[in-house]
Short mmCIF file of C-alpha atoms and ligand atoms in Angstrom, two decimals:
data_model
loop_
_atom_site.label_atom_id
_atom_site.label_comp_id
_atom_site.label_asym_id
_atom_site.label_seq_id
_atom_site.Cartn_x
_atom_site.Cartn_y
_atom_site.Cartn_z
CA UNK A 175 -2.24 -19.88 -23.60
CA UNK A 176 -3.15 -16.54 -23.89
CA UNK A 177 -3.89 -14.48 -26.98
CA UNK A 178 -4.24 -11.20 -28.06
CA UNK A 179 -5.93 -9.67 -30.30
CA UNK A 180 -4.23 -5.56 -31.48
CA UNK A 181 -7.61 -5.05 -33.34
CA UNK A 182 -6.53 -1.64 -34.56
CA UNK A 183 -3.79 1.18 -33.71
CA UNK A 184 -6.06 4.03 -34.07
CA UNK A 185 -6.26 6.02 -30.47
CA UNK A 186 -8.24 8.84 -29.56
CA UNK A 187 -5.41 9.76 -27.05
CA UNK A 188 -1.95 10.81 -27.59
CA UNK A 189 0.25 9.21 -25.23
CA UNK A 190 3.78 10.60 -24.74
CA UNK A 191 4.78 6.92 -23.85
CA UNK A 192 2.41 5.33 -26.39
CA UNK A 193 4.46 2.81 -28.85
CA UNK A 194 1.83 4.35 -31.72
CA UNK A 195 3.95 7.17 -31.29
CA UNK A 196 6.54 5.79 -33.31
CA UNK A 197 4.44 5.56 -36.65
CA UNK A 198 3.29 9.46 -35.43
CA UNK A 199 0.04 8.11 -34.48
CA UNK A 200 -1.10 7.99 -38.30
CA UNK A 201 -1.91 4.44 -38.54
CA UNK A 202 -5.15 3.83 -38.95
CA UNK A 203 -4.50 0.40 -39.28
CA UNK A 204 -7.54 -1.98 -38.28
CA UNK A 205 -8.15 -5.53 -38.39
CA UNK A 206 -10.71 -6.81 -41.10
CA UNK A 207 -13.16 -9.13 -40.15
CA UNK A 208 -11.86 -11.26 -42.76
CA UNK A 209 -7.83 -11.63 -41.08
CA UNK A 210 -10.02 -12.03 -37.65
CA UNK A 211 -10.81 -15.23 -38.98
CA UNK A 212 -8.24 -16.23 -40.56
CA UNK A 213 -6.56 -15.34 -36.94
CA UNK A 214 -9.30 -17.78 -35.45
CA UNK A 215 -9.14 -20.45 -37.96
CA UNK A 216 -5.31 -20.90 -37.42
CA UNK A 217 -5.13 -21.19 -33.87
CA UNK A 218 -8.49 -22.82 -33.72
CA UNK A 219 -7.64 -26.22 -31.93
CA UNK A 220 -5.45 -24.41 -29.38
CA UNK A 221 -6.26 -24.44 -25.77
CA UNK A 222 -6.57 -20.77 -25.73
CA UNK A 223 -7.75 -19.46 -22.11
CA UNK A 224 -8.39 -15.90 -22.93
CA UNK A 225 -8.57 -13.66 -25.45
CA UNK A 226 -7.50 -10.09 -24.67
CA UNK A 227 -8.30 -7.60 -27.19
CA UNK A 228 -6.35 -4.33 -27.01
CA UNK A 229 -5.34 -1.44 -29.51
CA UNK A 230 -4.63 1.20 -30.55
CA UNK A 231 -7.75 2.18 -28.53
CA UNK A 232 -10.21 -1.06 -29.47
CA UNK A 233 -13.21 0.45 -28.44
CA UNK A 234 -13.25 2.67 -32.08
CA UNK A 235 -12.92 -0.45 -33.51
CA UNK A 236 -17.12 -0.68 -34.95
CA UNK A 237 -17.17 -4.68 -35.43
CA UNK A 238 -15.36 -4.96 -31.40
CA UNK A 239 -19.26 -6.08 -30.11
CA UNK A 240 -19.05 -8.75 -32.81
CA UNK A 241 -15.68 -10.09 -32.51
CA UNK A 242 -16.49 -10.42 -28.57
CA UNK A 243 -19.60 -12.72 -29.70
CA UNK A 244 -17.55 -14.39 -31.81
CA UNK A 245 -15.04 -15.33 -29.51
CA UNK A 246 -17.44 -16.96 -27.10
CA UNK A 247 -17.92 -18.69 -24.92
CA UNK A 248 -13.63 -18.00 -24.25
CA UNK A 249 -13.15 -15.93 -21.89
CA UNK A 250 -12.78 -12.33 -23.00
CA UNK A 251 -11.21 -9.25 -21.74
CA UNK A 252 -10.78 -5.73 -22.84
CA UNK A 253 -8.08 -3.45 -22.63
CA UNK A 254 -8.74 0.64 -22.98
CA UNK A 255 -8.41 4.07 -21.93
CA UNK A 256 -12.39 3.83 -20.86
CA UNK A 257 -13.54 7.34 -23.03
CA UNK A 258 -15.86 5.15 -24.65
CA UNK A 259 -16.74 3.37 -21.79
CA UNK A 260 -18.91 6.70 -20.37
CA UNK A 261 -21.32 5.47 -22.71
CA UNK A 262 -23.39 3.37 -21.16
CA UNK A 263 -25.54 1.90 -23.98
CA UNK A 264 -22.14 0.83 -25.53
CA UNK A 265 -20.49 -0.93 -22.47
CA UNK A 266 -24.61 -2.79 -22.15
CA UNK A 267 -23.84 -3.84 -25.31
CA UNK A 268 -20.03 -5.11 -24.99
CA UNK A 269 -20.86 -6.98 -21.86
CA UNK A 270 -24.21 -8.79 -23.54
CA UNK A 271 -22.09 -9.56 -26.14
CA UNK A 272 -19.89 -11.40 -23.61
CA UNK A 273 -17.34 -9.51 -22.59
CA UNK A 274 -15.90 -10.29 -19.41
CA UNK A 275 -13.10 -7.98 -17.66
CA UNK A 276 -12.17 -4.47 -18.74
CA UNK A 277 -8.01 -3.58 -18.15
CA UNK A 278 -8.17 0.09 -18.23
CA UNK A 279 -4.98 2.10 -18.33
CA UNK A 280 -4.62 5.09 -16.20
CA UNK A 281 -2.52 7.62 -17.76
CA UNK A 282 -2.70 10.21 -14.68
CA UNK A 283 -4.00 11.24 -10.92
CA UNK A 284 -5.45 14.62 -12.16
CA UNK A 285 -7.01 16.24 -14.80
CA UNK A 286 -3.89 18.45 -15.45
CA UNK A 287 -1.69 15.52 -15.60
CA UNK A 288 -3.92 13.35 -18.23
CA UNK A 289 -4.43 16.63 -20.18
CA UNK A 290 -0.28 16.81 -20.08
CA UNK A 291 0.18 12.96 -21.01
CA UNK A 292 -2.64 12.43 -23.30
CA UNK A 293 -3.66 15.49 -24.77
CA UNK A 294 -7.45 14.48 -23.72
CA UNK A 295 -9.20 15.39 -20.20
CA UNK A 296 -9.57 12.12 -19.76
CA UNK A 297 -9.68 11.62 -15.74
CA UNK A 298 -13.48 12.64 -15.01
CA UNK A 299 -14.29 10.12 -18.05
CA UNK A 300 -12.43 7.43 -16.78
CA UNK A 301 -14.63 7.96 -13.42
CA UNK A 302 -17.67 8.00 -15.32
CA UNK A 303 -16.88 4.76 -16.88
CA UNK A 304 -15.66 2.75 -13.71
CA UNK A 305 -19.51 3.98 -12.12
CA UNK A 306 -20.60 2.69 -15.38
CA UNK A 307 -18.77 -0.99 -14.85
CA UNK A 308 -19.87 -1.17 -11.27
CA UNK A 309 -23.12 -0.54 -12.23
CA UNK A 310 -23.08 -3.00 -14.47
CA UNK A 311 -21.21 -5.38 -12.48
CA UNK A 312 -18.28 -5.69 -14.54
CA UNK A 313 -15.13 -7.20 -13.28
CA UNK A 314 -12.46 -3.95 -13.88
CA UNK A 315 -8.90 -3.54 -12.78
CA UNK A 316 -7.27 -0.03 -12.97
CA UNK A 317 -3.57 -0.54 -14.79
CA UNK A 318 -1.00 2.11 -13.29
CA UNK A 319 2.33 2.06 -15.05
CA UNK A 320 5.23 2.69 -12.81
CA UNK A 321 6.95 5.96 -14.68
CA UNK A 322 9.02 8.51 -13.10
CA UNK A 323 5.81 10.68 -12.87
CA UNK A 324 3.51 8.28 -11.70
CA UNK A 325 5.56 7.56 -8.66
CA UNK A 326 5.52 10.99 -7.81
CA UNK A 327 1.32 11.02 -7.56
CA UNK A 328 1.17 7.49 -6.17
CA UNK A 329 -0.96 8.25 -3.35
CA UNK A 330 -3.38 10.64 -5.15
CA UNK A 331 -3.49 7.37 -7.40
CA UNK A 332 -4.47 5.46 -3.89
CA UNK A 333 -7.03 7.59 -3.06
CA UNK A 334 -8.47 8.31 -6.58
CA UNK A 335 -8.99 4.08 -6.67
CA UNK A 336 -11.16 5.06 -3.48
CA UNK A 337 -12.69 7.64 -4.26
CA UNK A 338 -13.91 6.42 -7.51
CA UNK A 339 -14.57 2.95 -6.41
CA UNK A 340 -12.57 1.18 -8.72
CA UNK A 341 -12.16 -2.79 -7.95
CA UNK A 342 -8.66 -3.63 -7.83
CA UNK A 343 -5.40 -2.09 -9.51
CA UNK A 344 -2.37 -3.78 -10.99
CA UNK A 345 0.77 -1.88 -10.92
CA UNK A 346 3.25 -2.38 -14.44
CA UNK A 347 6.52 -1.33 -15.15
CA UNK A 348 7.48 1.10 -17.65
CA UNK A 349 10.31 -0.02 -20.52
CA UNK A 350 12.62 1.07 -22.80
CA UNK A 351 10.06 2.32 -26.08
CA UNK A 352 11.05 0.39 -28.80
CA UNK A 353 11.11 3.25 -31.52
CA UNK A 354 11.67 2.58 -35.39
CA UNK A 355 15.36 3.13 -35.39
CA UNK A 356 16.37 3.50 -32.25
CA UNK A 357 15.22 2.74 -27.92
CA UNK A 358 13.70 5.93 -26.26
CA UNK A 359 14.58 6.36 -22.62
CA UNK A 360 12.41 9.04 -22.36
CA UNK A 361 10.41 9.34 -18.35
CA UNK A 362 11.94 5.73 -18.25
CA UNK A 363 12.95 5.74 -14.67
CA UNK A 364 16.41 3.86 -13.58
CA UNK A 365 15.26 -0.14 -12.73
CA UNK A 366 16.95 0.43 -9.13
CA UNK A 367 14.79 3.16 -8.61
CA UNK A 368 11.65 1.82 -9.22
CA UNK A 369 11.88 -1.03 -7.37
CA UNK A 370 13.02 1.22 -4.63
CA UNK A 371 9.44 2.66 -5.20
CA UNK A 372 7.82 -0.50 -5.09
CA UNK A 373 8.98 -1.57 -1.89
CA UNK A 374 7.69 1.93 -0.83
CA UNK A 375 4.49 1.95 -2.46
CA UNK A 376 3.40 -1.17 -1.06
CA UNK A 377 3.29 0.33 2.63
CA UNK A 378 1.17 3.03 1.00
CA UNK A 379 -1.18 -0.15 -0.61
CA UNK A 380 -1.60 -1.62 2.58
CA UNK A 381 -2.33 1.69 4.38
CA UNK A 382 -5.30 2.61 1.48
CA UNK A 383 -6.54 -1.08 1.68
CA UNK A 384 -6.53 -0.79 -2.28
CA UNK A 385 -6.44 -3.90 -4.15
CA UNK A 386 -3.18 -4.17 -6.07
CA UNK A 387 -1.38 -6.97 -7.54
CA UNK A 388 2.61 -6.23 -8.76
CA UNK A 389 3.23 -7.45 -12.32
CA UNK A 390 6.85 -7.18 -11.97
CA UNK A 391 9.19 -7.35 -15.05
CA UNK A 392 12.36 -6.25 -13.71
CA UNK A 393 15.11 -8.48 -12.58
CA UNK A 394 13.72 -9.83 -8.87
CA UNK A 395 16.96 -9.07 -7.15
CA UNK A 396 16.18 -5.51 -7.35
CA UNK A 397 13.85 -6.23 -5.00
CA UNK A 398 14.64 -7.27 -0.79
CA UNK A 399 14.12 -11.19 -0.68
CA UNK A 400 12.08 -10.30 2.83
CA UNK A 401 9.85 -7.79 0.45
CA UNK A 402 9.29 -10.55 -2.55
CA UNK A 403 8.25 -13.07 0.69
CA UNK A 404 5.62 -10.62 1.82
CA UNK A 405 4.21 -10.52 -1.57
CA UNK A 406 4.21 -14.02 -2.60
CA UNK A 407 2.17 -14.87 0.91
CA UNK A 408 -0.23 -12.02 0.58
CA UNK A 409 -0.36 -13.57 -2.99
CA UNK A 410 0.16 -9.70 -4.92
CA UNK A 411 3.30 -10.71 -7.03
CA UNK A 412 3.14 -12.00 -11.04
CA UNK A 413 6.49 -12.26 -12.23
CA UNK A 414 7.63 -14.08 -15.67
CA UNK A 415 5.83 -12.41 -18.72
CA UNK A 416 4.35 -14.44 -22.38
CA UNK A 417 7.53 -13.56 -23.93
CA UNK A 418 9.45 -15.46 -21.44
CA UNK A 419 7.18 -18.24 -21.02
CA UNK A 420 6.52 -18.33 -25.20
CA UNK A 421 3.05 -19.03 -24.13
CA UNK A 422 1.27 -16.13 -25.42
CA UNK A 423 0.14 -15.59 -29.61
CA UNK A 424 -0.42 -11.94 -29.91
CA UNK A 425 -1.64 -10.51 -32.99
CA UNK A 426 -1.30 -7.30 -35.31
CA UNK A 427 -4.13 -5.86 -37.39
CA UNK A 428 -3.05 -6.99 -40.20
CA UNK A 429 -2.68 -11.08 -38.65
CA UNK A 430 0.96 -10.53 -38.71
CA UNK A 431 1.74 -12.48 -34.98
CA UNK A 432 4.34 -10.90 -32.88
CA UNK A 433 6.03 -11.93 -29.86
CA UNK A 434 5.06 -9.17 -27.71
CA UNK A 435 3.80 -5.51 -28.15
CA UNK A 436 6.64 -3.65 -28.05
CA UNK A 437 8.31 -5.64 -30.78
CA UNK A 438 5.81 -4.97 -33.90
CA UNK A 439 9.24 -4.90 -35.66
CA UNK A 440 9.95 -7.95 -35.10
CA UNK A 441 7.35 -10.02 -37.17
CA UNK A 442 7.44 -13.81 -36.43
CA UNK A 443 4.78 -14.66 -39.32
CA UNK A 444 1.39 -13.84 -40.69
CA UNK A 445 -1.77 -15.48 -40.58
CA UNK A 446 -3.05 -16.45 -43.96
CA UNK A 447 0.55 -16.33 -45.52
CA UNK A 448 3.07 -18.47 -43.18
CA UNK A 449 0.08 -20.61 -41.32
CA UNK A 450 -3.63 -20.97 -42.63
CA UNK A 451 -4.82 -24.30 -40.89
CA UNK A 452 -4.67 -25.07 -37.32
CA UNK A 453 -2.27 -27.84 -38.41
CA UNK A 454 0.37 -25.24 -40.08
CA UNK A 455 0.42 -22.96 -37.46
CA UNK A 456 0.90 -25.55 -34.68
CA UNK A 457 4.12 -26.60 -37.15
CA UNK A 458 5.35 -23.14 -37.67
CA UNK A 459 5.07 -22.17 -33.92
CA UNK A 460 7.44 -25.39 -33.88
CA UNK A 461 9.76 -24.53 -36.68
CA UNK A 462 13.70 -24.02 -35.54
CA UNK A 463 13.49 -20.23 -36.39
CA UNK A 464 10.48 -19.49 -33.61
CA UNK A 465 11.64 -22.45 -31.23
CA UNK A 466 14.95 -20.81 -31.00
CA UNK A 467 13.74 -17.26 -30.52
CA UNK A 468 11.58 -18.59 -27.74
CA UNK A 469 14.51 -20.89 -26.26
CA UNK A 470 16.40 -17.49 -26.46
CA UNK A 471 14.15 -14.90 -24.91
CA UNK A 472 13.22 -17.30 -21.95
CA UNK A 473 16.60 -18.13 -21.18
CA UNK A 474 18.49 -16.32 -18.37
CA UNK A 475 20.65 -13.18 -19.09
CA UNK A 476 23.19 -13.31 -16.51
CA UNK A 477 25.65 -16.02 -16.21
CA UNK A 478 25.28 -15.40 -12.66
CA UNK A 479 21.43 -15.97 -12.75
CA UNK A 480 22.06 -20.04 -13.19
CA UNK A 481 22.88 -19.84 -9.18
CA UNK A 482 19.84 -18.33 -8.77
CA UNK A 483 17.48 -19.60 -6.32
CA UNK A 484 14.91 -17.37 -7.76
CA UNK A 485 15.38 -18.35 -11.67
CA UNK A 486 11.98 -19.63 -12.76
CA UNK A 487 10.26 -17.34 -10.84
CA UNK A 488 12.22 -14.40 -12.29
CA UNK A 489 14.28 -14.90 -15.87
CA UNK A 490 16.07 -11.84 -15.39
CA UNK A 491 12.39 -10.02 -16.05
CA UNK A 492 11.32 -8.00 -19.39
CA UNK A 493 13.24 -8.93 -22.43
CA UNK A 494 12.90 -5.29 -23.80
CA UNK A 495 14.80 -3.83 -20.99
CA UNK A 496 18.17 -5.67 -22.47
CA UNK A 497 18.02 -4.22 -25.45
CA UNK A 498 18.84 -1.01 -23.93
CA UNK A 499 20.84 -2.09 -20.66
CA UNK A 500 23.58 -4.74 -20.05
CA UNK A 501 22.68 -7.70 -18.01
CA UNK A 502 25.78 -6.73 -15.38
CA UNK A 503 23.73 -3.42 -15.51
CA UNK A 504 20.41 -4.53 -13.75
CA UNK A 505 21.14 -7.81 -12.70
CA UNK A 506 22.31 -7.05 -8.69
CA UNK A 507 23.33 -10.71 -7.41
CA UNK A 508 21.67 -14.48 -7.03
CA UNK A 509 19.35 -14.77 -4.50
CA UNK A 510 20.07 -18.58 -2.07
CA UNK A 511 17.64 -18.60 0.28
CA UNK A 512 13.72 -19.49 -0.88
CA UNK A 513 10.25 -18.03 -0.31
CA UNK A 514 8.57 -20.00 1.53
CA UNK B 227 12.02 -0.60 -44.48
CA UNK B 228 15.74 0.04 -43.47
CA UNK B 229 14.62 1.28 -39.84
CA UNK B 230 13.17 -1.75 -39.14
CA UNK B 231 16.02 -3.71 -39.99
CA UNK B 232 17.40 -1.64 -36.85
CA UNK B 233 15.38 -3.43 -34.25
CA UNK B 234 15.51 -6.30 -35.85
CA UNK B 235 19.41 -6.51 -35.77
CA UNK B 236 19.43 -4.94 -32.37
CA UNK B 237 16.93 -7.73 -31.23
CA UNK B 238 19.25 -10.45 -32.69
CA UNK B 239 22.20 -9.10 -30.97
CA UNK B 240 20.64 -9.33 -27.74
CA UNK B 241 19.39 -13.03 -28.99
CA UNK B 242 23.18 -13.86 -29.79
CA UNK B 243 24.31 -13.24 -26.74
CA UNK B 244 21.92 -15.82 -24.68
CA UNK B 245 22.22 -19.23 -24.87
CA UNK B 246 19.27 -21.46 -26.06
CA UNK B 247 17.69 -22.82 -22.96
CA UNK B 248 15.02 -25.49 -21.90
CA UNK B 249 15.01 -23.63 -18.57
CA UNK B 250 11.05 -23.82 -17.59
CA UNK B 251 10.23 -20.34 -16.52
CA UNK B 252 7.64 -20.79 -14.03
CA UNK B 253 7.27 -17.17 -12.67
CA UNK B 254 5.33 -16.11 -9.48
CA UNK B 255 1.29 -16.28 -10.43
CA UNK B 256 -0.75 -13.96 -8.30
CA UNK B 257 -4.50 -14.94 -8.77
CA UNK B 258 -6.51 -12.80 -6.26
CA UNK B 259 -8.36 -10.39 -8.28
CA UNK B 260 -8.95 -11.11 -11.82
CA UNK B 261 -9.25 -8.88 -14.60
CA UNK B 262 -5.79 -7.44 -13.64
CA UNK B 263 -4.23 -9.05 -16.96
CA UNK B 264 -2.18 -7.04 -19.20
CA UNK B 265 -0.04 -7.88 -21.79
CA UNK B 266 2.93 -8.09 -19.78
CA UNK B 267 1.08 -10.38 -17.60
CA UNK B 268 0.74 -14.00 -19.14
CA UNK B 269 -2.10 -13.89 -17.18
CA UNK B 270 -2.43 -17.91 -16.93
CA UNK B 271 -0.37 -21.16 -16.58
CA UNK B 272 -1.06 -22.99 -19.64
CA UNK B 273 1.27 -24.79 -21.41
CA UNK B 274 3.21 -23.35 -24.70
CA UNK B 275 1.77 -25.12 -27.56
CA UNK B 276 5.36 -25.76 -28.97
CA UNK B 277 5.95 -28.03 -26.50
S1 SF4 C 876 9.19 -8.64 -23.10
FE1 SF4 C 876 8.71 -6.96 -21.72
S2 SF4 C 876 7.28 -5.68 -22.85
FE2 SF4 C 876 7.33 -7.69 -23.86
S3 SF4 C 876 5.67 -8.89 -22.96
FE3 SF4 C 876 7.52 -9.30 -21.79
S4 SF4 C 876 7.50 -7.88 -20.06
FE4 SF4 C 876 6.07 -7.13 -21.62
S1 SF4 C 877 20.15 -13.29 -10.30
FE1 SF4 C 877 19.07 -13.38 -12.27
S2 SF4 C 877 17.43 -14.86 -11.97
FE2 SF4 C 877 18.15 -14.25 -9.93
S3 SF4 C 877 16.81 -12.59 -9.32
FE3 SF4 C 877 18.62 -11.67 -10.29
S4 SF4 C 877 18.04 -11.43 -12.44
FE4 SF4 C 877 16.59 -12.83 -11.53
#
């Protein structure tokens, strides 16, 4: 299992896409030491293979070097916009305290374009802190969301990830922002479309040499069976996300535990209330109410996707996606031949 | 508090219209580089701990 950790929503960025953008970026919630335990002690006995510890932006979180000891000897990994990573003194001290890998999430291929989706020049920073993790010899992966815009700069995203050295990328899709009231669309690009994209990024991959692995959420029939063969043998593909595979704890500042990040409204319980003890939680995460919603979000969406040669490897892809489109929407046809 | 309500409804909706399943999602895993976990990647192949 995997678990993560939303240690605070505070940002020093102000991303157009960002789900913080929903509470207008004033929460300055952050987690207490105090529900950080409380986190620990209920899933203590749990064979937990990493932690990931994300935000908000964590690294304005001041107790992040100790949590990181804390959570030792697990494996650890970090995921931010790197502003605080130029700092060198501070990312010594994150990766004596243990940290392992560093996710950071590129928000744009120019300084104009960060400025434009962040509000922060944040692209000559982000150099300055991959230098800083190769230095340091940090293991770092570069996160590029597939937007509308993003496809448009691919390349200058290629040879940026040159340029600056950066170790290896993975490539994410955008979703439908779960807003308070309501799903935003907004610079969502049509599914169709972006795997169109994919298939035509990858020649541009394999041109640059860069290092890229496809986390792809969307339904894998979108995609040419010849295309998902190439990726499976040149092993770039992850398909299937936590949600799906109800194998992932992630948790809120405040030790409410969610089932994934874009669903904050969606509580399933809280740490300290509905489970204290390793014991209780192990029940809860058993009880009807969150075995069903797990049954439910991992089953397939398409009646047609039982036929589906492909239907463990793909589940019809992010959950959030059908709360805004129909299954006959973005679900194209079965696949019947395999991979291999 | 009534917003909320929204996606919580709108989440159940969706919920209502899938069928429990014990369908084992087994997904494509690609390991070559690491660090390139997100939190749409589940990242590993470890076993829920509801089952
Ligand atoms: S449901 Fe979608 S947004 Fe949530 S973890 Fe899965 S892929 Fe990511
Ligand atoms: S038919 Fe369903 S299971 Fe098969 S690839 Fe399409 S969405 Fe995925």
């Amino acid at each position: 299992m995997i678990c993560w950790l939303t240690i605070n929503r505070t940002c020093n960025m102000r991303c157009k896409w960002c789900y913080a953008r929903d509470e207008g970026f004033k929460s300055d919630a952050t987690m207490p030491l105090t529900t950080f335990e409380n986190i620990l002690r209920a899933i203590g006995t749990l064979p937990i293979s990493r932690f990931i510890i994300l935000g908000g932006e964590p690294t304005l979180h001041r107790d992040l070097p100790a949590m990181i000891r804390r959570l030792k000897p697990n494996k650890v990994a970090l995921v931010t916009n790197a502003l605080k990573l130029t700092d060198k003194g501070y990312l010594s001290l994150l990766k004596d305290s243990g940290l392992d890998v560093v996710t950071i999430s590129l928000k744009g291929s120019s300084e104009e374009e960060y400025k434009q989706n962040t509000g922060v020049n944040g692209l000559g920073k982000v150099e300055r802190a991959v230098a800083n993790l190769n230095e340091l010899g940090i293991t770092h992966c570069i996160s590029v969301t597939f937007s509308s815009s993003v496809v448009k700069v691919f390349p200058q995203v290629l040879s940026w990830m040159k340029s600056t050295n950066a170790q290896s990328m993975s490539i994410n899709y955008c979703r439908p922002v779960v807003l308070d009231n309501d799903i935003s669309m907004e610079g969502v690009p049509n599914p169709k479309e972006m795997a169109r994209q994919t298939v035509k990024s990858y020649e541009m991959v394999r041109s640059s040499g860069a290092k890229c692995v496809y986390n792809f959420m969307l339904p894998l029939c979108l995609l040419p069976l010849e295309f998902i063969r190439e990726l499976v043998k040149e092993n770039l593909l992850t398909t299937v996300c936590q949600l799906q595979k109800g194998n992932g704890l992630i948790f809120m500042p405040d030790g409410t535990l969610i089932p994934c990040n874009h669903l904050f409204g969606y509580p399933l319980g809280k740490a300290g209330e509905d489970f204290t003890t390793a014991d209780e939680f192990i029940n809860f995460r058993k009880g009807e109410e969150v075995k069903t919603f797990y049954q439910k979000t991992g089953s397939l969406p398409d009646k047609r996707c039982q036929t589906c040669s492909l239907k463990a490897q793909c589940g019809g892809g992010c959950f959030i996606q059908y709360l805004h489109y129909k299954p006959a929407e973005l679900v194209v046809r079965p696949f019947h031949g395999s991979v291999t | 508090m009534k917003a909320k309500q929204n996606i919580k409804q709108l989440v159940n909706d969706v919920l209502a219209k899938r069928p429990a399943s014990n369908l084992k999602l087994s997904g494509f895993k690609s390991k070559k580089w690491d660090g390139t976990s997100n939190i749409c990647d589940c990242g590993d192949d470890g076993d829920c701990c509801s089952e």
